[in-house]
Coordinates of C-alpha atoms in Angstrom, one line a residue:
X1 CA -119.7 -27.8 100.1
X2 CA -116.5 -28.3 98.0
X3 CA -114.5 -25.2 96.4
X4 CA -112.9 -26.3 93.3
X5 CA -110.8 -24.2 90.7
X6 CA -111.8 -23.8 87.2
X7 CA -108.1 -25.3 86.3
X8 CA -108.8 -28.6 88.2
X9 CA -109.0 -32.2 86.8
X10 CA -112.6 -33.0 86.3
X11 CA -112.3 -36.3 88.5
X12 CA -112.2 -33.4 91.4
X13 CA -115.9 -32.3 91.0
X14 CA -117.1 -35.7 89.7
X15 CA -115.8 -37.2 93.1
X16 CA -117.2 -34.3 95.0
X17 CA -120.8 -34.7 93.7
X18 CA -120.4 -38.5 94.3
X19 CA -119.6 -38.1 97.9
X20 CA -122.9 -35.9 98.4
X21 CA -121.4 -32.5 98.0
X22 CA -122.3 -29.5 96.2
X23 CA -119.5 -27.7 93.9
X24 CA -118.5 -23.9 93.7
X25 CA -116.2 -23.2 90.9
X26 CA -113.5 -20.6 92.1
X27 CA -112.2 -18.9 89.2
X28 CA -108.4 -18.5 88.1
X29 CA -106.5 -15.0 86.8
X30 CA -105.2 -14.5 83.5
X31 CA -102.0 -16.5 84.3
X32 CA -104.2 -19.5 85.3
X33 CA -103.3 -19.1 89.2
X34 CA -106.5 -19.6 91.8
X35 CA -108.2 -16.1 92.1
X36 CA -107.3 -15.4 95.6
X37 CA -109.9 -12.8 96.0
X38 CA -112.4 -14.8 94.5
X39 CA -111.6 -18.1 96.9
X40 CA -111.8 -15.7 100.0
X41 CA -115.2 -14.0 98.7
X42 CA -116.6 -17.7 98.5
X43 CA -115.5 -19.2 101.4
X44 CA -117.0 -16.3 103.2
X45 CA -120.4 -16.6 101.5
X46 CA -120.2 -20.4 102.1
X47 CA -118.2 -20.9 105.2
X48 CA -121.5 -22.3 106.8
X49 CA -121.5 -25.3 104.8
X50 CA -118.0 -25.4 103.5
X51 CA -116.4 -28.5 103.7
X52 CA -113.1 -28.5 101.6
X53 CA -111.1 -26.7 98.7
X54 CA -110.1 -29.2 96.2
X55 CA -106.5 -28.5 94.7
X56 CA -103.9 -29.8 92.4
X57 CA -100.1 -28.0 93.2
X58 CA -98.6 -27.6 90.7
X59 CA -101.9 -26.6 88.9
X60 CA -103.2 -28.2 85.8
X61 CA -102.1 -25.5 84.1
X62 CA -98.8 -26.2 84.6
X63 CA -97.8 -23.3 86.8
X64 CA -96.2 -23.2 90.7
X65 CA -98.9 -21.0 92.3
X66 CA -97.2 -18.9 94.5
X67 CA -100.2 -18.1 96.6
X68 CA -100.9 -21.6 97.6
X69 CA -100.3 -21.3 100.6
X70 CA -102.4 -18.2 101.7
X71 CA -104.9 -20.1 99.5
X72 CA -104.6 -23.2 102.3
X73 CA -104.6 -20.7 105.0
X74 CA -107.9 -18.9 104.0
X75 CA -109.8 -22.2 103.4
X76 CA -108.7 -23.2 107.3
X77 CA -109.9 -19.5 108.3
X78 CA -113.3 -20.1 107.2
X79 CA -113.5 -23.7 108.4
X80 CA -112.8 -25.8 105.2
X81 CA -110.2 -28.5 105.2
X82 CA -107.6 -28.6 102.1
X83 CA -107.7 -32.0 100.0
X84 CA -104.5 -31.8 97.3
X85 CA -104.9 -33.6 94.4
X86 CA -101.7 -35.7 94.2
X87 CA -101.7 -36.1 90.3
X88 CA -98.7 -33.7 90.2
X89 CA -96.5 -34.8 92.7
X90 CA -93.7 -35.5 89.9
X91 CA -92.9 -31.4 90.6
X92 CA -93.1 -31.6 94.3
X93 CA -91.4 -34.7 96.0
X94 CA -87.8 -33.9 97.6
X95 CA -88.5 -29.9 97.2
X96 CA -91.9 -29.5 99.0
X97 CA -94.5 -31.5 100.3
X98 CA -98.4 -31.1 101.2
X99 CA -97.8 -30.9 104.6
X100 CA -95.8 -28.0 104.3
X101 CA -98.1 -26.4 101.8
X102 CA -101.2 -26.8 104.3
X103 CA -103.0 -29.7 102.7
X104 CA -105.3 -31.9 105.1
X105 CA -105.7 -34.6 102.9
X106 CA -103.6 -36.1 99.8
X107 CA -104.3 -38.5 97.2
X108 CA -100.6 -39.8 96.2
X109 CA -100.8 -41.0 92.7
X110 CA -98.5 -43.5 92.1
X111 CA -98.3 -43.5 88.3
X112 CA -95.4 -40.8 86.8
X113 CA -94.1 -39.9 90.2
X114 CA -93.5 -43.7 91.8
X115 CA -92.5 -45.7 88.5
X116 CA -96.3 -47.0 88.4
X117 CA -97.5 -46.6 84.1
X118 CA -99.7 -43.6 83.5
X119 CA -102.7 -44.1 80.8
X120 CA -104.9 -46.8 79.0
X121 CA -106.9 -46.8 82.1
X122 CA -105.0 -48.4 84.7
X123 CA -103.4 -49.9 86.8
X124 CA -104.7 -47.0 89.3
X125 CA -103.4 -46.9 92.8
X126 CA -102.6 -44.3 95.2
X127 CA -102.4 -44.5 99.0
X128 CA -104.6 -41.6 100.9
X129 CA -102.5 -39.5 103.3
X130 CA -103.8 -37.3 105.9
X131 CA -102.7 -34.6 108.6
X132 CA -102.7 -36.0 112.3
X133 CA -105.8 -34.7 113.1
X134 CA -107.3 -36.6 110.5
X135 CA -106.0 -39.7 111.6
X136 CA -109.0 -41.1 114.0
X137 CA -111.4 -41.0 110.6
X138 CA -109.0 -43.2 108.3
X139 CA -110.9 -46.2 107.2
X140 CA -110.7 -49.3 109.4
X141 CA -110.3 -53.1 108.1
X142 CA -112.0 -56.5 109.6
X143 CA -108.1 -58.1 110.1
X144 CA -107.0 -54.8 111.5
X145 CA -107.0 -53.9 115.5
X146 CA -110.3 -52.9 116.7
X147 CA -111.0 -49.7 114.9
X148 CA -111.6 -46.4 116.8
X149 CA -115.0 -45.0 117.1
X150 CA -114.6 -42.1 114.4
X151 CA -113.2 -44.5 112.1
X152 CA -115.0 -45.2 108.7
X153 CA -115.3 -48.9 107.5
X154 CA -113.1 -50.5 105.1
X155 CA -112.8 -48.7 101.5
X156 CA -110.4 -51.4 100.2
X157 CA -110.8 -55.3 99.8
X158 CA -107.1 -55.8 100.5
X159 CA -106.0 -55.0 103.6
X160 CA -102.7 -53.0 102.6
X161 CA -104.0 -52.2 98.5
X162 CA -102.7 -53.9 95.6
X163 CA -100.0 -56.5 96.2
X164 CA -99.4 -56.0 92.5
X165 CA -98.7 -52.8 92.2
X166 CA -97.0 -51.4 95.6
X167 CA -94.1 -53.3 95.8
X168 CA -93.1 -51.7 92.5
X169 CA -93.3 -48.0 94.1
X170 CA -91.8 -49.7 97.0
X171 CA -88.7 -50.7 95.1
X172 CA -88.5 -47.7 93.2
X173 CA -88.6 -45.6 96.2
X174 CA -86.0 -47.9 98.0
X175 CA -83.7 -48.2 95.2
X176 CA -83.3 -44.3 94.7
X177 CA -83.7 -42.9 97.9
X178 CA -84.4 -39.3 99.0
X179 CA -81.4 -37.9 96.8
X180 CA -82.4 -39.8 93.9
X181 CA -86.2 -38.8 94.0
X182 CA -85.3 -35.4 94.4
X183 CA -83.1 -35.5 91.4
X184 CA -86.2 -36.8 89.5
X185 CA -88.0 -34.3 90.1
X186 CA -85.8 -31.9 89.6
X187 CA -85.4 -33.3 85.9
X188 CA -89.2 -33.5 85.1
X189 CA -89.4 -29.6 85.6
X190 CA -86.2 -29.3 83.8
X191 CA -87.3 -31.5 80.8
X192 CA -90.8 -29.2 80.8
X193 CA -88.6 -26.2 80.6
X194 CA -86.3 -27.4 77.8
X195 CA -88.9 -28.3 75.7
X196 CA -90.5 -24.9 76.2
X197 CA -87.3 -23.3 75.5
X198 CA -87.1 -25.2 72.2
X199 CA -90.9 -24.8 71.1
X200 CA -92.1 -21.9 72.1
X201 CA -91.4 -19.8 69.5
X202 CA -93.4 -22.2 67.0
X203 CA -96.3 -23.0 69.7
X204 CA -97.4 -20.3 72.1
X205 CA -97.4 -21.4 75.7
X206 CA -100.5 -20.8 77.4
X207 CA -99.1 -20.4 80.9
X208 CA -96.3 -19.8 82.9
X209 CA -94.9 -18.4 86.3
X210 CA -94.0 -14.5 86.9
X211 CA -90.1 -15.6 86.1
X212 CA -91.3 -17.5 82.6
X213 CA -91.0 -20.8 83.8
X214 CA -93.3 -23.8 83.9
X215 CA -93.4 -27.0 86.7
X216 CA -93.5 -30.1 85.4
X217 CA -95.8 -29.9 82.2
X218 CA -96.8 -27.2 80.0
X219 CA -99.7 -26.3 77.4
X220 CA -99.3 -25.1 74.1
X221 CA -101.8 -23.4 72.6
X222 CA -102.8 -24.7 69.1
X223 CA -105.8 -22.4 68.1
X224 CA -104.4 -19.9 66.0
X225 CA -103.5 -22.6 63.5
X226 CA -107.2 -23.3 63.1
X227 CA -107.4 -19.9 61.7
X228 CA -104.2 -19.7 59.8
X229 CA -104.4 -23.1 58.2
X230 CA -107.8 -24.7 59.1
X231 CA -105.8 -27.1 61.3
X232 CA -106.9 -28.8 64.5
X233 CA -105.3 -29.9 67.3
X234 CA -106.2 -33.4 66.6
X235 CA -104.6 -33.0 63.1
X236 CA -100.8 -32.5 65.1
X237 CA -101.6 -35.1 67.5
X238 CA -102.5 -37.6 64.3
X239 CA -99.3 -36.2 62.5
X240 CA -97.7 -37.1 65.2
X241 CA -98.0 -40.8 64.7
X242 CA -96.4 -40.8 61.6
X243 CA -93.1 -39.4 63.6
X244 CA -93.1 -41.9 65.6
X245 CA -95.2 -40.4 68.7
X246 CA -98.0 -41.4 70.9
X247 CA -99.4 -37.5 71.0
X248 CA -99.7 -35.7 74.5
X249 CA -103.1 -34.7 76.0
X250 CA -105.4 -32.8 73.7
X251 CA -108.0 -30.2 74.4
X252 CA -107.2 -30.5 78.3
X253 CA -107.9 -28.8 80.3
X254 CA -108.5 -25.7 77.8
X255 CA -110.0 -27.0 74.5
X256 CA -107.5 -26.7 71.6
X257 CA -104.5 -27.0 73.4
X258 CA -101.8 -29.6 73.7
X259 CA -100.7 -30.7 77.1
X260 CA -97.1 -32.1 77.6
X261 CA -95.6 -33.9 80.5
X262 CA -92.2 -35.4 79.6
X263 CA -91.7 -36.4 83.3
X264 CA -87.7 -37.3 84.3
X265 CA -88.0 -40.5 82.3
X266 CA -86.7 -39.1 78.8
X267 CA -83.4 -38.5 77.6
X268 CA -82.3 -35.2 76.2
X269 CA -82.1 -37.4 72.6
X270 CA -85.5 -38.4 72.7
X271 CA -86.5 -34.8 73.9
X272 CA -84.8 -33.5 71.1
X273 CA -86.5 -36.5 68.4
X274 CA -90.1 -34.9 69.6
X275 CA -88.9 -31.0 69.3
X276 CA -87.8 -31.6 66.1
X277 CA -91.0 -33.5 64.8
X278 CA -93.1 -30.7 66.6
X279 CA -90.9 -27.8 64.7
X280 CA -91.2 -30.1 61.6
X281 CA -95.2 -30.2 61.8
X282 CA -95.1 -26.6 62.3
X283 CA -93.1 -26.7 58.7
X284 CA -96.0 -28.3 57.3
X285 CA -98.7 -26.0 58.9
X286 CA -96.7 -22.9 57.7
X287 CA -97.0 -24.5 54.0
X288 CA -100.5 -24.9 54.5
X289 CA -101.3 -21.1 55.6
X290 CA -99.3 -20.0 53.3
X291 CA -100.7 -21.8 50.3
X292 CA -98.0 -24.1 49.3
X293 CA -100.3 -26.8 50.4
X294 CA -104.0 -27.7 50.0
X295 CA -106.1 -27.2 53.1
X296 CA -107.7 -29.9 52.9
X297 CA -105.8 -32.9 51.5
X298 CA -102.6 -32.5 53.0
X299 CA -100.0 -34.0 55.5
X300 CA -101.7 -33.0 58.6
X301 CA -105.5 -33.9 57.5
X302 CA -104.6 -37.2 56.2
X303 CA -102.4 -38.8 58.9
X304 CA -101.6 -40.8 60.1
X305 CA -100.4 -42.7 57.1
X306 CA -100.0 -46.2 57.3
X307 CA -98.0 -48.7 55.5
X308 CA -100.8 -50.4 53.3
X309 CA -101.5 -46.5 52.0
X310 CA -97.9 -45.9 51.1
X311 CA -97.1 -49.0 49.4
X312 CA -100.4 -49.2 47.5
X313 CA -100.1 -48.8 43.9
X314 CA -102.2 -45.7 43.4
X315 CA -101.5 -42.5 45.7
X316 CA -103.5 -39.8 45.0
X317 CA -102.4 -36.9 46.9
X318 CA -100.6 -34.1 46.2
X319 CA -97.7 -34.7 48.3
X320 CA -94.9 -37.3 47.9
X321 CA -95.3 -40.9 50.0
X322 CA -91.9 -39.8 51.2
X323 CA -92.9 -36.7 53.1
X324 CA -95.9 -38.7 54.4
X325 CA -94.1 -41.7 56.0
X326 CA -90.4 -40.5 56.4
X327 CA -90.7 -36.3 57.5
X328 CA -87.6 -36.8 59.4
X329 CA -84.2 -38.9 58.4
X330 CA -84.2 -40.8 61.9
X331 CA -87.6 -42.6 61.0
X332 CA -85.4 -44.6 57.9
X333 CA -84.0 -46.5 60.9
X334 CA -86.6 -46.3 63.6
X335 CA -89.9 -46.2 62.0
X336 CA -93.2 -47.0 64.1
X337 CA -95.9 -47.4 61.4
X338 CA -99.6 -46.8 62.8
X339 CA -101.9 -49.7 62.1
X340 CA -104.9 -47.8 61.5
X341 CA -105.5 -44.6 59.3
X342 CA -107.3 -42.0 60.4
X343 CA -110.2 -42.8 63.0
X344 CA -113.6 -40.6 64.1
X345 CA -112.5 -40.3 68.0
X346 CA -115.8 -38.6 69.2
X347 CA -117.9 -41.2 66.9
X348 CA -116.3 -44.2 69.1
X349 CA -116.7 -42.8 72.3
X350 CA -120.3 -42.0 71.5
X351 CA -121.0 -45.2 69.4
X352 CA -119.7 -48.1 71.6
X353 CA -119.5 -51.9 69.6
X354 CA -119.4 -55.1 71.5
X355 CA -116.6 -57.2 70.2
X356 CA -117.4 -60.0 72.4
X357 CA -118.1 -63.5 70.8
X358 CA -121.9 -64.7 70.9
X359 CA -122.7 -67.2 73.9
X360 CA -122.8 -70.0 71.6
X361 CA -119.2 -70.0 71.0
X362 CA -118.4 -70.9 74.6
X363 CA -120.1 -74.2 74.0
X364 CA -117.6 -77.2 73.9
X365 CA -118.5 -80.7 73.1
X366 CA -119.3 -82.1 76.6

């Protein structure tokens, strides 16, 4: 049986079920932290079958959980192991580590933290690190030395993983060194808190630590805009495209919210440009809420605006073309034009369309 916090990424319970485990959810408190008392009660209740706790640190809520070592100790006391999802290692490297925290196994995501691109379905890659007492169980491989008696079989056809991906991370680590990697972690945390400081009076931050800080990511609560202006978080995401930004994660891990994760990669100028865009969008929402803009035919509901639409002879919206295409001055110099207008995301997810050519197209004149 696996204990999984309610704040966990959906891949955690999915992985546990695929491995044949039963899943028991551990609740979180109002601040987004693991409810230690609920964890303790469930660890005791299921101690006969407890295999592991699957935890992410910092949590998916964007908070450094101060009780994380106590959480690991409780699971160990009841005979379980701790699996740490390394998705948020970007906020750990050089400052702490999974072994110190108390994890027994950790999947080290190379995307974000170690220079591998994130998103678009890949490439995904991540070494699995284990505590010393689990090394006898690590996977063997036919070209390795004879495996130990407790080793499981190969889990990868390539002995040492992807030769196309791993050298990139290796070079990144060697070039930055320990001090550089630690500085990257500090900047990832600093950047997230800078965004929080600039935007929290416009977009409420859902979770933060007791000192009012976040980790390397933060969640903006966009749900109040639905009541005041009929604006959904998806409308904000689509409007960001008009400002030249691919939207951050929306409606995860909490529906109706936007999760921003700047990492260490962006300059202050780019962070300011992003914040300026969201502040301007907040002003557009206020116009709707105040009755100055139509609740249905407005800048957000019609976003994104394509070049074809803006340049067409007919323009049937109550707002000017200029505001649709160039809401801030920097866009006149650097403008990304979305190739298509608003699409129905949910319909597309549920109705896949094969765009492969028919088999006859491959037939040549032999």
